[in-house]
Phi, psi and omega in degrees: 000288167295118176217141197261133207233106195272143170218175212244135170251135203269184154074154202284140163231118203272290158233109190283109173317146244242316163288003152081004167279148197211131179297157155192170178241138139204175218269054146172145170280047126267015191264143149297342204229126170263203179232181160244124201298099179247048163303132158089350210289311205253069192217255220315293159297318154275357164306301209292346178274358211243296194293294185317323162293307183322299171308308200278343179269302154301359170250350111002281218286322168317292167336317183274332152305310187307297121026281164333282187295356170281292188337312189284311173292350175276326191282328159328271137015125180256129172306145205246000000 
């Protein structure tokens, strides 16, 4: 059914199994070259880039309130 066909796997492989097998994908049966099945790998890094974007607009924005509000109270402020 499954019949095994060695191909080049792209990307840093870190620990290679001991049976020389590695999940990997590829787009067709003739390609020599596979990618690495990295599901789910990049959830971790974009979650923290999501939050760090997240943070940083709210504190924008505070700031920009705040900013407001010297404004208003300096204009506020009767000239001496």
């Amino acid at each position: 059914m499954w019949a095994r066909i060695r191909v080049a796997v792209d990307g840093i492989i870190q620990n290679r199994p001991a049976d020389g097998t590695l999940p990997a994908l590829v787009d067709g049966s003739g390609d020599h070259t596979a990618t690495r099945d990295g599901s789910g790998s990049w959830k971790i890094p974009t979650l923290t880039g999501v939050v760090f974007l997240a943070l940083t607009a709210w504190r924008i924005r505070s700031l920009a309130v705040l900013l407001r509000l010297r404004r208003a109270v300096r204009a506020a402020e009767p000239a001496v």
